[in-house]
PDB file of C-alpha atoms in Angstrom:
ATOM      1  CA  MET B   1      -1.022 -26.871 -36.014  1.00 44.00           C
ATOM      2  CA  SER B   2      -2.756 -23.661 -37.095  1.00 53.00           C
ATOM      3  CA  ALA B   3      -5.814 -22.642 -39.107  1.00 54.00           C
ATOM      4  CA  VAL B   4      -7.577 -19.481 -40.370  1.00 56.00           C
ATOM      5  CA  ASN B   5     -11.366 -19.611 -40.207  1.00 53.00           C
ATOM      6  CA  GLY B   6     -13.836 -17.822 -42.465  1.00 52.00           C
ATOM      7  CA  TYR B   7     -13.889 -14.666 -40.314  1.00 54.00           C
ATOM      8  CA  GLY B   8     -10.168 -14.063 -40.591  1.00 66.00           C
ATOM      9  CA  ALA B   9      -9.322 -15.371 -37.134  1.00 72.00           C
ATOM     10  CA  ILE B  10      -6.006 -17.079 -36.597  1.00 75.00           C
ATOM     11  CA  GLN B  11      -5.824 -20.074 -34.322  1.00 76.00           C
ATOM     12  CA  ALA B  12      -2.287 -21.078 -33.387  1.00 78.00           C
ATOM     13  CA  LYS B  13      -0.295 -22.390 -30.461  1.00 83.00           C
ATOM     14  CA  LYS B  14       2.480 -19.877 -31.058  1.00 84.00           C
ATOM     15  CA  ILE B  15       2.855 -16.746 -33.171  1.00 84.00           C
ATOM     16  CA  GLU B  16       6.192 -15.047 -33.773  1.00 85.00           C
ATOM     17  CA  VAL B  17       6.442 -11.490 -35.137  1.00 84.00           C
ATOM     18  CA  ALA B  18       9.370  -9.158 -35.635  1.00 85.00           C
ATOM     19  CA  ASN B  19       8.509  -6.284 -33.313  1.00 86.00           C
ATOM     20  CA  GLN B  20       4.878  -5.104 -33.604  1.00 87.00           C
ATOM     21  CA  ILE B  21       1.236  -6.086 -34.053  1.00 86.00           C
ATOM     22  CA  ASP B  22      -1.277  -3.646 -35.553  1.00 84.00           C
ATOM     23  CA  PHE B  23      -4.944  -3.610 -34.470  1.00 83.00           C
ATOM     24  CA  HIS B  24      -7.450  -1.937 -36.823  1.00 81.00           C
ATOM     25  CA  GLY B  25     -10.540  -2.359 -34.659  1.00 81.00           C
ATOM     26  CA  ALA B  26     -14.127  -2.968 -35.803  1.00 81.00           C
ATOM     27  CA  SER B  27     -14.433   0.280 -37.806  1.00 83.00           C
ATOM     28  CA  ASP B  28     -13.408   0.331 -41.446  1.00 81.00           C
ATOM     29  CA  ASP B  29     -10.911   3.209 -41.268  1.00 84.00           C
ATOM     30  CA  SER B  30      -7.188   3.867 -41.234  1.00 87.00           C
ATOM     31  CA  ASN B  31      -6.842   4.133 -37.443  1.00 91.00           C
ATOM     32  CA  THR B  32      -4.664   1.497 -35.834  1.00 89.00           C
ATOM     33  CA  VAL B  33      -3.389   0.547 -32.403  1.00 89.00           C
ATOM     34  CA  THR B  34       0.142  -0.805 -32.512  1.00 90.00           C
ATOM     35  CA  LEU B  35       1.529  -3.168 -29.916  1.00 89.00           C
ATOM     36  CA  ASN B  36       5.266  -2.650 -30.128  1.00 89.00           C
ATOM     37  CA  VAL B  37       8.227  -3.964 -28.147  1.00 89.00           C
ATOM     38  CA  ALA B  38      11.718  -2.577 -27.825  1.00 88.00           C
ATOM     39  CA  ASP B  39      14.661  -4.532 -29.173  1.00 89.00           C
ATOM     40  CA  PRO B  40      15.193  -7.167 -26.443  1.00 88.00           C
ATOM     41  CA  ALA B  41      18.688  -7.601 -25.000  1.00 90.00           C
ATOM     42  CA  SER B  42      17.747 -11.015 -23.645  1.00 92.00           C
ATOM     43  CA  ASP B  43      14.797 -13.404 -23.419  1.00 92.00           C
ATOM     44  CA  TYR B  44      11.862 -12.002 -21.433  1.00 90.00           C
ATOM     45  CA  THR B  45       8.408 -13.268 -20.583  1.00 91.00           C
ATOM     46  CA  ILE B  46       5.428 -10.972 -19.934  1.00 88.00           C
ATOM     47  CA  GLU B  47       2.510 -12.733 -18.274  1.00 87.00           C
ATOM     48  CA  LEU B  48      -1.030 -11.375 -18.488  1.00 84.00           C
ATOM     49  CA  PRO B  49      -3.195 -11.952 -15.397  1.00 82.00           C
ATOM     50  CA  THR B  50      -5.992 -14.504 -15.610  1.00 86.00           C
ATOM     51  CA  SER B  51      -8.693 -11.963 -14.726  1.00 83.00           C
ATOM     52  CA  ALA B  52     -10.951  -9.565 -16.553  1.00 84.00           C
ATOM     53  CA  GLY B  53      -9.952  -5.913 -16.687  1.00 80.00           C
ATOM     54  CA  THR B  54      -8.319  -3.161 -18.680  1.00 79.00           C
ATOM     55  CA  LEU B  55      -4.593  -2.721 -19.205  1.00 80.00           C
ATOM     56  CA  MET B  56      -3.264   0.676 -18.169  1.00 78.00           C
ATOM     57  CA  THR B  57      -0.624   2.835 -19.829  1.00 78.00           C
ATOM     58  CA  THR B  58       1.640   5.570 -18.559  1.00 75.00           C
ATOM     59  CA  SER B  59      -0.794   8.209 -19.840  1.00 73.00           C
ATOM     60  CA  ASP B  60      -3.738   6.835 -17.825  1.00 71.00           C
ATOM     61  CA  ASP B  61      -4.801   8.371 -14.499  1.00 70.00           C
ATOM     62  CA  VAL B  62      -4.239   5.999 -11.599  1.00 63.00           C
ATOM     63  CA  GLU B  63      -6.818   5.847  -8.827  1.00 63.00           C
ATOM     64  CA  VAL B  64      -6.208   4.497  -5.361  1.00 56.00           C
ATOM     65  CA  THR B  65      -8.635   1.655  -5.941  1.00 57.00           C
ATOM     66  CA  GLN B  66      -6.471   0.500  -8.849  1.00 59.00           C
ATOM     67  CA  ILE B  67      -3.374   0.054  -6.693  1.00 66.00           C
ATOM     68  CA  ASP B  68      -3.062  -3.337  -5.072  1.00 64.00           C
ATOM     69  CA  ILE B  69      -1.409  -2.818  -1.682  1.00 63.00           C
ATOM     70  CA  ASN B  70      -2.719  -6.069  -0.251  1.00 64.00           C
ATOM     71  CA  GLY B  71      -0.333  -8.092  -2.353  1.00 65.00           C
ATOM     72  CA  ALA B  72       2.720  -6.076  -1.274  1.00 69.00           C
ATOM     73  CA  ALA B  73       5.029  -7.159   1.537  1.00 75.00           C
ATOM     74  CA  GLU B  74       5.170  -4.877   4.582  1.00 78.00           C
ATOM     75  CA  GLU B  75       8.312  -2.752   4.971  1.00 79.00           C
ATOM     76  CA  SER B  76       9.494  -3.391   8.521  1.00 82.00           C
ATOM     77  CA  SER B  77      12.568  -1.116   8.324  1.00 86.00           C
ATOM     78  CA  PRO B  78      11.613   2.100   6.530  1.00 84.00           C
ATOM     79  CA  ALA B  79      14.443   4.509   5.737  1.00 87.00           C
ATOM     80  CA  ASN B  80      14.555   8.178   4.785  1.00 86.00           C
ATOM     81  CA  THR B  81      15.695   7.190   1.287  1.00 88.00           C
ATOM     82  CA  HIS B  82      12.565   5.102   0.659  1.00 88.00           C
ATOM     83  CA  GLU B  83      10.022   6.720  -1.644  1.00 86.00           C
ATOM     84  CA  ILE B  84       6.259   6.829  -1.996  1.00 85.00           C
ATOM     85  CA  VAL B  85       4.015   8.023  -4.840  1.00 83.00           C
ATOM     86  CA  VAL B  86       1.920  11.176  -4.367  1.00 83.00           C
ATOM     87  CA  TYR B  87      -0.381  13.113  -6.673  1.00 81.00           C
ATOM     88  CA  ASN B  88       0.218  16.873  -6.790  1.00 84.00           C
ATOM     89  CA  GLY B  89      -3.018  17.738  -8.554  1.00 84.00           C
ATOM     90  CA  THR B  90      -1.473  17.457 -12.006  1.00 85.00           C
ATOM     91  CA  ALA B  91       0.678  14.354 -12.136  1.00 81.00           C
ATOM     92  CA  ASN B  92       1.976  11.500 -10.018  1.00 81.00           C
ATOM     93  CA  LYS B  93       5.245  12.302  -8.238  1.00 86.00           C
ATOM     94  CA  LYS B  94       7.591  10.358  -5.999  1.00 87.00           C
ATOM     95  CA  MET B  95       8.599  11.619  -2.571  1.00 88.00           C
ATOM     96  CA  SER B  96      11.160  10.321  -0.112  1.00 89.00           C
ATOM     97  CA  LEU B  97      10.201   9.628   3.491  1.00 86.00           C
ATOM     98  CA  ALA B  98      12.716  12.282   4.553  1.00 85.00           C
ATOM     99  CA  ASN B  99      10.864  14.943   2.543  1.00 84.00           C
ATOM    100  CA  LEU B 100       7.539  13.679   3.878  1.00 81.00           C
ATOM    101  CA  ALA B 101       8.793  14.048   7.459  1.00 75.00           C
ATOM    102  CA  GLY B 102       9.850  17.607   6.659  1.00 73.00           C
ATOM    103  CA  LEU B 103       6.238  18.485   5.821  1.00 72.00           C
ATOM    104  CA  SER B 104       4.762  16.954   8.969  1.00 65.00           C
ATOM    105  CA  ASP B 105       4.462  18.310  12.499  1.00 59.00           C
ATOM    106  CA  PHE B 106       7.206  15.912  13.581  1.00 54.00           C
ATOM    107  CA  ASP B 107       9.698  18.305  12.049  1.00 51.00           C
ATOM    108  CA  SER B 108       8.957  20.774  14.844  1.00 64.00           C
ATOM    109  CA  LEU B 109      10.242  18.340  17.477  1.00 72.00           C
ATOM    110  CA  PRO B 110      13.933  18.910  18.191  1.00 78.00           C
ATOM    111  CA  SER B 111      16.443  16.105  18.220  1.00 80.00           C
ATOM    112  CA  GLY B 112      17.796  15.114  21.602  1.00 83.00           C
ATOM    113  CA  THR B 113      19.920  12.632  23.476  1.00 85.00           C
ATOM    114  CA  ASP B 114      19.360  10.061  26.197  1.00 86.00           C
ATOM    115  CA  ALA B 115      17.312  11.228  29.234  1.00 83.00           C
ATOM    116  CA  GLN B 116      16.521  14.710  27.884  1.00 86.00           C
ATOM    117  CA  ILE B 117      13.143  16.433  28.003  1.00 87.00           C
ATOM    118  CA  VAL B 118      11.509  18.832  25.529  1.00 86.00           C
ATOM    119  CA  VAL B 119      10.735  22.328  26.836  1.00 87.00           C
ATOM    120  CA  TYR B 120       9.509  25.531  25.192  1.00 84.00           C
ATOM    121  CA  ASP B 121      11.239  28.888  25.618  1.00 83.00           C
ATOM    122  CA  SER B 122       9.687  32.373  25.777  1.00 84.00           C
ATOM    123  CA  ALA B 123       9.402  32.395  21.967  1.00 84.00           C
ATOM    124  CA  ASN B 124       7.474  29.059  22.063  1.00 81.00           C
ATOM    125  CA  ALA B 125      10.378  27.275  20.366  1.00 82.00           C
ATOM    126  CA  ALA B 126      10.973  23.669  21.403  1.00 83.00           C
ATOM    127  CA  ALA B 127      14.366  22.486  22.609  1.00 85.00           C
ATOM    128  CA  ALA B 128      15.677  19.222  24.074  1.00 87.00           C
ATOM    129  CA  VAL B 129      17.474  19.849  27.364  1.00 87.00           C
ATOM    130  CA  GLY B 130      18.786  17.803  30.245  1.00 86.00           C
ATOM    131  CA  MET B 131      17.448  18.300  33.757  1.00 83.00           C
ATOM    132  CA  SER B 132      19.975  19.846  36.139  1.00 79.00           C
ATOM    133  CA  GLY B 133      20.226  20.789  39.794  1.00 77.00           C
ATOM    134  CA  ASP B 134      18.663  18.578  42.430  1.00 77.00           C
ATOM    135  CA  ALA B 135      16.435  16.641  39.993  1.00 80.00           C
ATOM    136  CA  THR B 136      17.401  14.305  37.157  1.00 83.00           C
ATOM    137  CA  ILE B 137      15.263  12.171  34.871  1.00 83.00           C
ATOM    138  CA  ALA B 138      16.033   8.759  33.361  1.00 85.00           C
ATOM    139  CA  ASN B 139      14.989   7.606  29.891  1.00 82.00           C
ATOM    140  CA  ASP B 140      12.210   5.539  31.477  1.00 84.00           C
ATOM    141  CA  GLY B 141      10.661   8.666  33.017  1.00 82.00           C
ATOM    142  CA  VAL B 142      11.859   8.088  36.594  1.00 86.00           C
ATOM    143  CA  ILE B 143      12.795  11.346  38.376  1.00 84.00           C
ATOM    144  CA  SER B 144      15.527  11.277  41.040  1.00 83.00           C
ATOM    145  CA  LEU B 145      16.224  13.937  43.702  1.00 76.00           C
ATOM    146  CA  SER B 146      19.828  14.357  44.835  1.00 73.00           C
ATOM    147  CA  ASP B 147      19.173  16.951  47.573  1.00 62.00           C
ATOM    148  CA  LYS B 148      17.428  14.822  50.176  1.00 59.00           C
ATOM    149  CA  PRO B 149      18.186  13.557  53.691  1.00 53.00           C
ATOM    150  CA  SER B 150      21.110  11.186  53.895  1.00 54.00           C
ATOM    151  CA  ALA B 151      19.011   8.914  56.110  1.00 53.00           C
ATOM    152  CA  GLU B 152      15.309   8.325  56.020  1.00 55.00           C
ATOM    153  CA  LYS B 153      13.224   9.379  59.025  1.00 53.00           C
ATOM    154  CA  SER B 154       9.702   8.304  59.772  1.00 54.00           C
ATOM    155  CA  ALA B 155       7.032  10.753  60.884  1.00 51.00           C
ATOM    156  CA  GLU B 156       5.871  10.515  64.461  1.00 52.00           C
ATOM    157  CA  SER B 157       2.802  11.793  66.252  1.00 53.00           C
ATOM    158  CA  ASN B 158       3.094  15.320  67.751  1.00 50.00           C
ATOM    159  CA  LYS B 159       6.446  15.985  66.085  1.00 54.00           C
ATOM    160  CA  PHE B 160       7.523  18.674  63.661  1.00 55.00           C
ATOM    161  CA  LEU B 161      10.515  19.291  61.395  1.00 57.00           C
ATOM    162  CA  HIS B 162      13.031  22.085  61.906  1.00 54.00           C
ATOM    163  CA  CYS B 163      15.442  23.105  59.124  1.00 55.00           C
ATOM    164  CA  ASP B 164      18.320  25.614  59.124  1.00 54.00           C
ATOM    165  CA  SER B 165      18.281  29.203  57.854  1.00 59.00           C
ATOM    166  CA  ASN B 166      19.191  28.040  54.340  1.00 61.00           C
ATOM    167  CA  ARG B 167      16.164  25.728  54.307  1.00 57.00           C
ATOM    168  CA  ASP B 168      18.530  23.039  53.063  1.00 53.00           C
ATOM    169  CA  ILE B 169      16.796  19.693  53.238  1.00 48.00           C
ATOM    170  CA  ASP B 170      20.122  17.868  53.452  1.00 46.00           C
ATOM    171  CA  ASN B 171      20.715  19.422  56.883  1.00 45.00           C
ATOM    172  CA  VAL B 172      17.542  17.948  58.316  1.00 44.00           C
ATOM    173  CA  ASN B 173      19.690  15.402  60.152  1.00 39.00           C
ATOM    174  CA  VAL B 174      21.284  18.171  62.233  1.00 38.00           C
ATOM    175  CA  PHE B 175      17.944  19.334  63.597  1.00 39.00           C
ATOM    176  CA  GLU B 176      15.872  16.708  65.270  1.00 44.00           C
ATOM    177  CA  ALA B 177      12.112  16.630  65.359  1.00 41.00           C
ATOM    178  CA  GLU B 178      11.002  17.643  68.854  1.00 47.00           C
ATOM    179  CA  THR B 179       7.855  17.228  70.902  1.00 52.00           C
ATOM    180  CA  CYS B 180       4.814  19.360  70.248  1.00 50.00           C
ATOM    181  CA  ALA B 181       2.047  18.191  72.582  1.00 52.00           C
ATOM    182  CA  GLY B 182      -0.623  20.020  74.536  1.00 61.00           C
ATOM    183  CA  ASN B 183       0.691  23.348  75.905  1.00 74.00           C
ATOM    184  CA  THR B 184       4.400  22.520  75.359  1.00 80.00           C
ATOM    185  CA  VAL B 185       6.733  22.938  72.384  1.00 79.00           C
ATOM    186  CA  GLU B 186      10.409  21.918  72.409  1.00 80.00           C
ATOM    187  CA  VAL B 187      12.993  22.879  69.790  1.00 78.00           C
ATOM    188  CA  GLY B 188      16.739  22.282  69.613  1.00 78.00           C
ATOM    189  CA  ASN B 189      19.315  19.646  68.867  1.00 78.00           C
ATOM    190  CA  SER B 190      20.556  16.612  70.751  1.00 77.00           C
ATOM    191  CA  THR B 191      22.140  18.744  73.526  1.00 85.00           C
ATOM    192  CA  ASN B 192      20.667  22.232  73.733  1.00 88.00           C
ATOM    193  CA  ARG B 193      16.919  22.592  73.951  1.00 86.00           C
ATOM    194  CA  TRP B 194      14.403  25.378  74.425  1.00 86.00           C
ATOM    195  CA  LYS B 195      10.907  24.775  75.731  1.00 86.00           C
ATOM    196  CA  PHE B 196       7.864  26.975  75.331  1.00 86.00           C
ATOM    197  CA  ALA B 197       5.065  26.127  77.750  1.00 86.00           C
ATOM    198  CA  ILE B 198       1.875  27.592  79.159  1.00 86.00           C
ATOM    199  CA  ASN B 199       2.149  27.482  82.957  1.00 85.00           C
ATOM    200  CA  ALA B 200      -0.639  27.064  85.524  1.00 83.00           C
ATOM    201  CA  SER B 201      -1.217  30.841  85.588  1.00 85.00           C
ATOM    202  CA  GLY B 202      -1.774  30.914  81.823  1.00 84.00           C
ATOM    203  CA  ASN B 203       1.483  32.724  81.064  1.00 87.00           C
ATOM    204  CA  LEU B 204       4.099  31.775  78.435  1.00 89.00           C
ATOM    205  CA  GLU B 205       7.170  30.259  80.035  1.00 90.00           C
ATOM    206  CA  LEU B 206      10.522  30.023  78.199  1.00 91.00           C
ATOM    207  CA  SER B 207      12.928  27.422  79.597  1.00 92.00           C
ATOM    208  CA  TYR B 208      16.390  26.195  78.570  1.00 93.00           C
ATOM    209  CA  SER B 209      18.124  22.797  78.880  1.00 91.00           C
ATOM    210  CA  SER B 210      21.785  22.020  78.263  1.00 92.00           C
ATOM    211  CA  ASP B 211      21.490  18.315  79.086  1.00 90.00           C
ATOM    212  CA  SER B 212      19.348  17.018  76.213  1.00 85.00           C
ATOM    213  CA  GLY B 213      16.103  17.944  77.964  1.00 84.00           C
ATOM    214  CA  SER B 214      16.715  16.104  81.249  1.00 88.00           C
ATOM    215  CA  SER B 215      16.171  19.324  83.186  1.00 91.00           C
ATOM    216  CA  PHE B 216      14.984  22.822  82.236  1.00 91.00           C
ATOM    217  CA  ALA B 217      15.628  26.183  83.854  1.00 92.00           C
ATOM    218  CA  VAL B 218      13.061  28.956  83.410  1.00 91.00           C
ATOM    219  CA  LYS B 219      14.646  31.922  81.608  1.00 92.00           C
ATOM    220  CA  GLN B 220      11.690  34.173  80.926  1.00 91.00           C
ATOM    221  CA  ILE B 221       7.990  34.424  81.669  1.00 90.00           C
ATOM    222  CA  PHE B 222       5.659  36.386  79.410  1.00 90.00           C
ATOM    223  CA  GLN B 223       2.465  37.530  81.094  1.00 87.00           C
ATOM    224  CA  SER B 224      -0.744  38.098  79.228  1.00 74.00           C
ATOM    225  CA  SER B 225      -1.296  41.516  80.830  1.00 73.00           C
TER     226      SER B 225
END
């Protein structure tokens, strides 16, 4: 059922046109706005939202407030091929995430492999390298030392540590910690020992033991005068 009232309005449940509708507006002139559709290849339905507002065209400037991001689903697996829309000061452009990363500071970080660290050379250029030598680092940040005593030793009162001429910490087991108490200092290994002591006369006495310190023989006395 349809009707045309006295003001020229059409009331109908359905209107079918070939391909366009012309709007002349309120002014009595020859200007028109044409709503046109391309030749459809199938049946399509365009739904207008049930809210007040203004329809936008491709020639309109788009502001951020006009973009509804709240209704969009979150991308949980972004890829370098995904694109975003940016405004270059003249027009809207699309940019891939790979190109965006190339413009950011993240591009200055070098790529690396498992358990590497980032260091800077003399030219302040970053590089991913693996730790070498006595220290290594795991991907959880734990640092391990390979050059250490083969057996743990606890510290004792009045004892000190003696290493070899190479200052190699792995050889700490060869040199035992000896006594260092009062006026006496002993150094040596499990068999041969030397003892430095201040005797009753106040002189430095150097003694030697070849039986693990059971007995000492005085080898030299250094007088203070």
